[in-house]
Amino acid sequence: MNIQRGAFIVFEGGEGAGKSTQVARLAASLRASGYEVVVTREPGGTAGAEAIRELVLDPEYSGLNPRAEALLFAAARAEHVSALIEPALASGKIVICDRFVDSSVAYQGLGRDLGAERIRELSHWATGGLLPDLTLILDIDPTVGLARAGQVNAAPDRMESENLGFHEMVRSAFLMAANEHPRRYLVIEADQSPDVIANSIATATTSLLG
Ligand SMILES: Nc1ncnc2c1ncn2[C@@H]1O[C@H](COP(=O)(O)OP(=O)(O)O)[C@@H](O)[C@H]1O
Ligand SMILES: [Mg+2]
């Protein structure tokens, strides 16, 4: 029997942009429409990758070597794609992932200055070339996003603790990725209300899923 491959939808954006909020809303709305949905996140998604997440976001390791950091994200991603994302897509499910390759390109490639191309290549190796069918970029002024995130997490993680210039670089990296592949990306102004944002996302995913 031939099962139709599922769809891979990724949310990207800075801290406090509203990714987790919209991931949950989209999952609920797709499930209500009868789709089988897997919700996951990066770094993480499997036991091994969640252990790497703990390590890589822990402020205890504030001075972690940037290359080590990039490799840890890639290691978590390799595990996540092979053990969870690919099997779910192969069985026809919709996978919604909170962050993916573009976050590595933004944070490690540009934020840590390791080079966007190098990080994209490393990620490509880790994923076996898997790309999202649709990436939703929630675009927010980092000052606003960090303030929102601060109301949720009392203790900022290792990425949230970076300076404003770092977060502005990350923001521009997401916009650059969207600019290069407008057909696979939707940029949404994330300072709108959650309802307005959810509506834009619903329109884009309906058109993707047909
Ligand atoms: N569109 C929005 N407008 C105002 N506040 C929002 C919006 N979306 C989410 N929030 C709030 O901002 C905070 C961060 O949202 P969250 O979804 O956790 O962001 P992220 O996962 O991108 O870091 C939460 O308190 C959330 O309720
Ligand atoms: Mg979140």
PDB file of C-alpha atoms and ligand atoms in Angstrom:
ATOM      1  CA  MET A   1       0.000   0.000   0.000  1.00  0.00           C
ATOM      2  CA  ASN A   2       1.197   3.464  -0.861  1.00  0.00           C
ATOM      3  CA  ILE A   3       0.849   5.990   1.940  1.00  0.00           C
ATOM      4  CA  GLN A   4       1.028   9.591   0.848  1.00  0.00           C
ATOM      5  CA  ARG A   5       3.905  11.440   2.457  1.00  0.00           C
ATOM      6  CA  GLY A   6       2.932  13.969   5.129  1.00  0.00           C
ATOM      7  CA  ALA A   7       3.894  17.620   5.317  1.00  0.00           C
ATOM      8  CA  PHE A   8       6.662  19.315   7.245  1.00  0.00           C
ATOM      9  CA  ILE A   9       5.839  22.752   8.678  1.00  0.00           C
ATOM     10  CA  VAL A  10       8.439  24.746  10.612  1.00  0.00           C
ATOM     11  CA  PHE A  11       8.111  27.848  12.797  1.00  0.00           C
ATOM     12  CA  GLU A  12      11.087  30.179  13.035  1.00  0.00           C
ATOM     13  CA  GLY A  13      11.693  33.514  14.720  1.00  0.00           C
ATOM     14  CA  GLY A  14      13.475  35.115  17.645  1.00  0.00           C
ATOM     15  CA  GLU A  15      12.866  34.697  21.354  1.00  0.00           C
ATOM     16  CA  GLY A  16       9.304  35.564  22.354  1.00  0.00           C
ATOM     17  CA  ALA A  17       8.100  35.889  18.755  1.00  0.00           C
ATOM     18  CA  GLY A  18       5.131  33.631  19.540  1.00  0.00           C
ATOM     19  CA  LYS A  19       6.343  30.365  17.981  1.00  0.00           C
ATOM     20  CA  SER A  20       5.206  28.060  20.785  1.00  0.00           C
ATOM     21  CA  THR A  21       1.851  29.850  20.952  1.00  0.00           C
ATOM     22  CA  GLN A  22       1.206  29.446  17.232  1.00  0.00           C
ATOM     23  CA  VAL A  23       2.565  25.883  17.053  1.00  0.00           C
ATOM     24  CA  ALA A  24      -0.064  24.850  19.596  1.00  0.00           C
ATOM     25  CA  ARG A  25      -2.841  26.722  17.811  1.00  0.00           C
ATOM     26  CA  LEU A  26      -2.008  25.302  14.392  1.00  0.00           C
ATOM     27  CA  ALA A  27      -1.752  21.764  15.765  1.00  0.00           C
ATOM     28  CA  ALA A  28      -5.161  22.093  17.441  1.00  0.00           C
ATOM     29  CA  SER A  29      -6.784  23.472  14.316  1.00  0.00           C
ATOM     30  CA  LEU A  30      -5.307  20.810  12.011  1.00  0.00           C
ATOM     31  CA  ARG A  31      -6.311  18.035  14.421  1.00  0.00           C
ATOM     32  CA  ALA A  32      -9.833  19.449  14.508  1.00  0.00           C
ATOM     33  CA  SER A  33      -9.827  19.124  10.707  1.00  0.00           C
ATOM     34  CA  GLY A  34      -8.916  15.448  11.044  1.00  0.00           C
ATOM     35  CA  TYR A  35      -5.183  15.526  10.319  1.00  0.00           C
ATOM     36  CA  GLU A  36      -2.715  13.413  12.266  1.00  0.00           C
ATOM     37  CA  VAL A  37      -0.225  15.902  13.680  1.00  0.00           C
ATOM     38  CA  VAL A  38       3.123  15.470  15.406  1.00  0.00           C
ATOM     39  CA  VAL A  39       4.343  18.504  17.352  1.00  0.00           C
ATOM     40  CA  THR A  40       8.036  18.719  18.061  1.00  0.00           C
ATOM     41  CA  ARG A  41      10.858  21.194  18.642  1.00  0.00           C
ATOM     42  CA  GLU A  42      14.543  21.845  18.145  1.00  0.00           C
ATOM     43  CA  PRO A  43      16.844  21.242  19.704  1.00  0.00           C
ATOM     44  CA  GLY A  44      14.993  18.198  21.002  1.00  0.00           C
ATOM     45  CA  GLY A  45      12.163  15.908  19.964  1.00  0.00           C
ATOM     46  CA  THR A  46      13.717  12.605  21.063  1.00  0.00           C
ATOM     47  CA  ALA A  47      15.216  11.552  24.402  1.00  0.00           C
ATOM     48  CA  GLY A  48      18.771  11.876  23.088  1.00  0.00           C
ATOM     49  CA  ALA A  49      18.165  15.209  21.391  1.00  0.00           C
ATOM     50  CA  GLU A  50      16.401  16.599  24.483  1.00  0.00           C
ATOM     51  CA  ALA A  51      19.497  15.679  26.524  1.00  0.00           C
ATOM     52  CA  ILE A  52      21.612  17.666  24.060  1.00  0.00           C
ATOM     53  CA  ARG A  53      19.118  20.547  24.404  1.00  0.00           C
ATOM     54  CA  GLU A  54      19.626  20.625  28.173  1.00  0.00           C
ATOM     55  CA  LEU A  55      23.346  20.883  27.668  1.00  0.00           C
ATOM     56  CA  VAL A  56      23.409  23.396  24.834  1.00  0.00           C
ATOM     57  CA  LEU A  57      20.937  25.876  26.392  1.00  0.00           C
ATOM     58  CA  ASP A  58      22.317  25.642  29.943  1.00  0.00           C
ATOM     59  CA  PRO A  59      23.717  29.049  31.076  1.00  0.00           C
ATOM     60  CA  GLU A  60      26.230  27.009  33.104  1.00  0.00           C
ATOM     61  CA  TYR A  61      28.174  26.614  29.827  1.00  0.00           C
ATOM     62  CA  SER A  62      28.110  30.304  28.891  1.00  0.00           C
ATOM     63  CA  GLY A  63      31.506  30.207  27.177  1.00  0.00           C
ATOM     64  CA  LEU A  64      30.887  27.064  25.097  1.00  0.00           C
ATOM     65  CA  ASN A  65      33.014  27.004  21.969  1.00  0.00           C
ATOM     66  CA  PRO A  66      30.880  28.155  18.984  1.00  0.00           C
ATOM     67  CA  ARG A  67      31.937  25.207  16.790  1.00  0.00           C
ATOM     68  CA  ALA A  68      31.098  22.789  19.582  1.00  0.00           C
ATOM     69  CA  GLU A  69      27.751  24.541  19.904  1.00  0.00           C
ATOM     70  CA  ALA A  70      27.060  24.239  16.156  1.00  0.00           C
ATOM     71  CA  LEU A  71      27.992  20.539  16.188  1.00  0.00           C
ATOM     72  CA  LEU A  72      25.751  19.844  19.183  1.00  0.00           C
ATOM     73  CA  PHE A  73      22.772  21.429  17.435  1.00  0.00           C
ATOM     74  CA  ALA A  74      23.582  19.401  14.317  1.00  0.00           C
ATOM     75  CA  ALA A  75      23.931  16.191  16.350  1.00  0.00           C
ATOM     76  CA  ALA A  76      20.542  16.749  17.979  1.00  0.00           C
ATOM     77  CA  ARG A  77      19.047  17.443  14.552  1.00  0.00           C
ATOM     78  CA  ALA A  78      20.449  14.273  12.952  1.00  0.00           C
ATOM     79  CA  GLU A  79      18.875  12.187  15.696  1.00  0.00           C
ATOM     80  CA  HIS A  80      15.591  14.103  15.583  1.00  0.00           C
ATOM     81  CA  VAL A  81      15.171  13.833  11.808  1.00  0.00           C
ATOM     82  CA  SER A  82      16.030  10.146  11.562  1.00  0.00           C
ATOM     83  CA  ALA A  83      14.186   8.914  14.658  1.00  0.00           C
ATOM     84  CA  LEU A  84      11.104  11.122  14.643  1.00  0.00           C
ATOM     85  CA  ILE A  85      10.513  13.490  11.730  1.00  0.00           C
ATOM     86  CA  GLU A  86      11.220  11.206   8.751  1.00  0.00           C
ATOM     87  CA  PRO A  87       9.205   8.251  10.104  1.00  0.00           C
ATOM     88  CA  ALA A  88       6.247  10.547  10.857  1.00  0.00           C
ATOM     89  CA  LEU A  89       6.342  12.068   7.365  1.00  0.00           C
ATOM     90  CA  ALA A  90       6.675   8.617   5.815  1.00  0.00           C
ATOM     91  CA  SER A  91       3.513   7.497   7.598  1.00  0.00           C
ATOM     92  CA  GLY A  92       1.584  10.478   6.248  1.00  0.00           C
ATOM     93  CA  LYS A  93       1.530  12.702   9.333  1.00  0.00           C
ATOM     94  CA  ILE A  94       1.892  16.450   9.489  1.00  0.00           C
ATOM     95  CA  VAL A  95       4.980  17.402  11.468  1.00  0.00           C
ATOM     96  CA  ILE A  96       5.019  20.847  13.072  1.00  0.00           C
ATOM     97  CA  CYS A  97       8.442  21.773  14.372  1.00  0.00           C
ATOM     98  CA  ASP A  98       9.349  24.720  16.626  1.00  0.00           C
ATOM     99  CA  ARG A  99      12.678  25.855  15.037  1.00  0.00           C
ATOM    100  CA  PHE A 100      14.832  23.983  12.500  1.00  0.00           C
ATOM    101  CA  VAL A 101      17.827  24.563  10.180  1.00  0.00           C
ATOM    102  CA  ASP A 102      17.234  28.299   9.723  1.00  0.00           C
ATOM    103  CA  SER A 103      17.660  28.810  13.466  1.00  0.00           C
ATOM    104  CA  SER A 104      21.130  27.257  13.247  1.00  0.00           C
ATOM    105  CA  VAL A 105      21.999  29.407  10.250  1.00  0.00           C
ATOM    106  CA  ALA A 106      20.754  32.475  12.147  1.00  0.00           C
ATOM    107  CA  TYR A 107      22.223  31.803  15.617  1.00  0.00           C
ATOM    108  CA  GLN A 108      25.427  29.896  14.824  1.00  0.00           C
ATOM    109  CA  GLY A 109      26.034  31.028  11.231  1.00  0.00           C
ATOM    110  CA  LEU A 110      25.424  34.748  11.743  1.00  0.00           C
ATOM    111  CA  GLY A 111      25.070  35.267  15.505  1.00  0.00           C
ATOM    112  CA  ARG A 112      28.262  33.301  16.256  1.00  0.00           C
ATOM    113  CA  ASP A 113      29.821  34.323  12.949  1.00  0.00           C
ATOM    114  CA  LEU A 114      30.617  30.765  11.819  1.00  0.00           C
ATOM    115  CA  GLY A 115      29.255  31.506   8.333  1.00  0.00           C
ATOM    116  CA  ALA A 116      25.755  30.876   7.005  1.00  0.00           C
ATOM    117  CA  GLU A 117      26.915  28.566   4.202  1.00  0.00           C
ATOM    118  CA  ARG A 118      29.007  26.368   6.481  1.00  0.00           C
ATOM    119  CA  ILE A 119      26.150  25.929   8.932  1.00  0.00           C
ATOM    120  CA  ARG A 120      23.693  25.219   6.123  1.00  0.00           C
ATOM    121  CA  GLU A 121      26.037  22.504   4.800  1.00  0.00           C
ATOM    122  CA  LEU A 122      26.492  21.004   8.253  1.00  0.00           C
ATOM    123  CA  SER A 123      22.717  20.963   8.744  1.00  0.00           C
ATOM    124  CA  HIS A 124      22.200  19.455   5.300  1.00  0.00           C
ATOM    125  CA  TRP A 125      24.523  16.623   6.277  1.00  0.00           C
ATOM    126  CA  ALA A 126      22.681  16.154   9.569  1.00  0.00           C
ATOM    127  CA  THR A 127      19.226  16.058   7.962  1.00  0.00           C
ATOM    128  CA  GLY A 128      20.089  14.086   4.850  1.00  0.00           C
ATOM    129  CA  GLY A 129      18.761  17.078   2.921  1.00  0.00           C
ATOM    130  CA  LEU A 130      15.296  17.281   4.466  1.00  0.00           C
ATOM    131  CA  LEU A 131      13.706  20.717   3.973  1.00  0.00           C
ATOM    132  CA  PRO A 132      10.417  22.046   5.348  1.00  0.00           C
ATOM    133  CA  ASP A 133       7.488  22.236   2.935  1.00  0.00           C
ATOM    134  CA  LEU A 134       6.572  25.535   4.563  1.00  0.00           C
ATOM    135  CA  THR A 135       8.444  27.769   7.000  1.00  0.00           C
ATOM    136  CA  LEU A 136       6.525  30.380   8.963  1.00  0.00           C
ATOM    137  CA  ILE A 137       8.791  33.196  10.125  1.00  0.00           C
ATOM    138  CA  LEU A 138       7.368  35.149  13.039  1.00  0.00           C
ATOM    139  CA  ASP A 139       9.140  38.465  12.694  1.00  0.00           C
ATOM    140  CA  ILE A 140       9.468  40.639  15.793  1.00  0.00           C
ATOM    141  CA  ASP A 141      11.622  43.491  17.058  1.00  0.00           C
ATOM    142  CA  PRO A 142      13.955  41.655  19.489  1.00  0.00           C
ATOM    143  CA  THR A 143      13.328  44.258  22.188  1.00  0.00           C
ATOM    144  CA  VAL A 144       9.643  43.338  22.136  1.00  0.00           C
ATOM    145  CA  GLY A 145      10.304  39.600  21.786  1.00  0.00           C
ATOM    146  CA  LEU A 146      12.818  39.446  24.631  1.00  0.00           C
ATOM    147  CA  ALA A 147      10.458  41.372  26.909  1.00  0.00           C
ATOM    148  CA  ARG A 148       7.683  38.870  26.112  1.00  0.00           C
ATOM    149  CA  ALA A 149      10.020  35.911  26.652  1.00  0.00           C
ATOM    150  CA  GLY A 150      11.173  37.412  29.964  1.00  0.00           C
ATOM    151  CA  GLN A 151       7.617  37.301  31.250  1.00  0.00           C
ATOM    152  CA  VAL A 152       7.537  33.536  30.636  1.00  0.00           C
ATOM    153  CA  ASN A 153      11.041  32.427  31.661  1.00  0.00           C
ATOM    154  CA  ALA A 154      12.388  33.963  34.837  1.00  0.00           C
ATOM    155  CA  ALA A 155      15.890  32.671  34.028  1.00  0.00           C
ATOM    156  CA  PRO A 156      17.043  33.375  30.457  1.00  0.00           C
ATOM    157  CA  ASP A 157      18.749  30.471  28.629  1.00  0.00           C
ATOM    158  CA  ARG A 158      22.160  30.718  26.930  1.00  0.00           C
ATOM    159  CA  MET A 159      20.716  32.174  23.700  1.00  0.00           C
ATOM    160  CA  GLU A 160      18.278  34.571  25.370  1.00  0.00           C
ATOM    161  CA  SER A 161      21.203  35.950  27.390  1.00  0.00           C
ATOM    162  CA  GLU A 162      22.980  37.223  24.257  1.00  0.00           C
ATOM    163  CA  ASN A 163      23.083  40.976  23.584  1.00  0.00           C
ATOM    164  CA  LEU A 164      20.623  42.923  21.444  1.00  0.00           C
ATOM    165  CA  GLY A 165      23.010  43.112  18.459  1.00  0.00           C
ATOM    166  CA  PHE A 166      23.127  39.303  18.381  1.00  0.00           C
ATOM    167  CA  HIS A 167      19.328  39.090  18.338  1.00  0.00           C
ATOM    168  CA  GLU A 168      19.079  41.749  15.621  1.00  0.00           C
ATOM    169  CA  MET A 169      21.486  39.710  13.483  1.00  0.00           C
ATOM    170  CA  VAL A 170      19.362  36.616  14.083  1.00  0.00           C
ATOM    171  CA  ARG A 171      16.250  38.505  12.997  1.00  0.00           C
ATOM    172  CA  SER A 172      17.861  39.652   9.752  1.00  0.00           C
ATOM    173  CA  ALA A 173      19.082  36.107   9.045  1.00  0.00           C
ATOM    174  CA  PHE A 174      15.512  34.757   9.141  1.00  0.00           C
ATOM    175  CA  LEU A 175      14.352  37.511   6.794  1.00  0.00           C
ATOM    176  CA  MET A 176      17.230  36.747   4.420  1.00  0.00           C
ATOM    177  CA  ALA A 177      16.314  33.053   4.264  1.00  0.00           C
ATOM    178  CA  ALA A 178      12.703  33.971   3.462  1.00  0.00           C
ATOM    179  CA  ASN A 179      13.851  36.408   0.804  1.00  0.00           C
ATOM    180  CA  GLU A 180      15.880  33.742  -0.967  1.00  0.00           C
ATOM    181  CA  HIS A 181      13.016  31.220  -1.161  1.00  0.00           C
ATOM    182  CA  PRO A 182       9.749  33.188  -1.092  1.00  0.00           C
ATOM    183  CA  ARG A 183       7.710  30.188  -2.252  1.00  0.00           C
ATOM    184  CA  ARG A 184       8.605  28.046   0.773  1.00  0.00           C
ATOM    185  CA  TYR A 185       8.394  30.827   3.373  1.00  0.00           C
ATOM    186  CA  LEU A 186       5.814  33.126   4.867  1.00  0.00           C
ATOM    187  CA  VAL A 187       6.957  36.097   6.939  1.00  0.00           C
ATOM    188  CA  ILE A 188       4.361  37.229   9.463  1.00  0.00           C
ATOM    189  CA  GLU A 189       4.502  40.433  11.489  1.00  0.00           C
ATOM    190  CA  ALA A 190       4.454  38.959  14.960  1.00  0.00           C
ATOM    191  CA  ASP A 191       3.402  42.147  16.778  1.00  0.00           C
ATOM    192  CA  GLN A 192      -0.167  41.529  15.614  1.00  0.00           C
ATOM    193  CA  SER A 193      -2.694  39.780  17.833  1.00  0.00           C
ATOM    194  CA  PRO A 194      -2.409  35.987  18.192  1.00  0.00           C
ATOM    195  CA  ASP A 195      -5.764  35.602  16.380  1.00  0.00           C
ATOM    196  CA  VAL A 196      -4.677  37.624  13.353  1.00  0.00           C
ATOM    197  CA  ILE A 197      -1.406  35.670  13.178  1.00  0.00           C
ATOM    198  CA  ALA A 198      -3.228  32.329  13.491  1.00  0.00           C
ATOM    199  CA  ASN A 199      -5.513  33.345  10.604  1.00  0.00           C
ATOM    200  CA  SER A 200      -2.575  34.113   8.298  1.00  0.00           C
ATOM    201  CA  ILE A 201      -1.034  30.772   9.214  1.00  0.00           C
ATOM    202  CA  ALA A 202      -4.312  28.928   8.596  1.00  0.00           C
ATOM    203  CA  THR A 203      -4.565  30.450   5.113  1.00  0.00           C
ATOM    204  CA  ALA A 204      -1.006  29.428   4.241  1.00  0.00           C
ATOM    205  CA  THR A 205      -1.334  25.878   5.556  1.00  0.00           C
ATOM    206  CA  THR A 206      -4.697  25.328   3.881  1.00  0.00           C
ATOM    207  CA  SER A 207      -3.132  26.264   0.600  1.00  0.00           C
ATOM    208  CA  LEU A 208      -0.156  23.947   1.294  1.00  0.00           C
ATOM    209  CA  LEU A 209      -2.301  20.962   2.260  1.00  0.00           C
ATOM    210  CA  GLY A 210      -4.742  21.488  -0.583  1.00  0.00           C
TER     211      GLY A 210
HETATM  212  N1  LIG B   1       0.856  37.863  19.101  1.00  0.00           N
HETATM  213  C1  LIG B   1       1.191  38.036  20.393  1.00  0.00           C
HETATM  214  N2  LIG B   1       1.022  39.223  20.981  1.00  0.00           N
HETATM  215  C2  LIG B   1       1.350  39.409  22.278  1.00  0.00           C
HETATM  216  N3  LIG B   1       1.887  38.450  23.076  1.00  0.00           N
HETATM  217  C3  LIG B   1       2.071  37.227  22.535  1.00  0.00           C
HETATM  218  C4  LIG B   1       1.734  36.966  21.175  1.00  0.00           C
HETATM  219  N4  LIG B   1       2.029  35.665  20.914  1.00  0.00           N
HETATM  220  C5  LIG B   1       2.539  35.158  22.048  1.00  0.00           C
HETATM  221  N5  LIG B   1       2.555  36.086  23.023  1.00  0.00           N
HETATM  222  C6  LIG B   1       3.035  35.920  24.405  1.00  0.00           C
HETATM  223  O1  LIG B   1       4.440  36.179  24.379  1.00  0.00           O
HETATM  224  C7  LIG B   1       5.129  35.238  25.201  1.00  0.00           C
HETATM  225  C8  LIG B   1       6.123  34.432  24.350  1.00  0.00           C
HETATM  226  O2  LIG B   1       5.389  33.635  23.409  1.00  0.00           O
HETATM  227  P1  LIG B   1       5.938  32.217  22.920  1.00  0.00           P
HETATM  228  O3  LIG B   1       4.877  31.626  22.071  1.00  0.00           O
HETATM  229  O4  LIG B   1       6.413  31.445  24.092  1.00  0.00           O
HETATM  230  O5  LIG B   1       7.178  32.701  22.035  1.00  0.00           O
HETATM  231  P2  LIG B   1       8.403  31.832  21.474  1.00  0.00           P
HETATM  232  O6  LIG B   1       8.019  30.400  21.554  1.00  0.00           O
HETATM  233  O7  LIG B   1       8.585  32.338  20.080  1.00  0.00           O
HETATM  234  O8  LIG B   1       9.580  32.191  22.323  1.00  0.00           O
HETATM  235  C9  LIG B   1       4.045  34.375  25.846  1.00  0.00           C
HETATM  236  O9  LIG B   1       3.754  34.930  27.092  1.00  0.00           O
HETATM  237  C10 LIG B   1       2.876  34.510  24.899  1.00  0.00           C
HETATM  238  O10 LIG B   1       1.644  34.347  25.557  1.00  0.00           O
HETATM  239 MG    MG B   2       8.968  28.804  22.467  1.00  0.00          MG
END
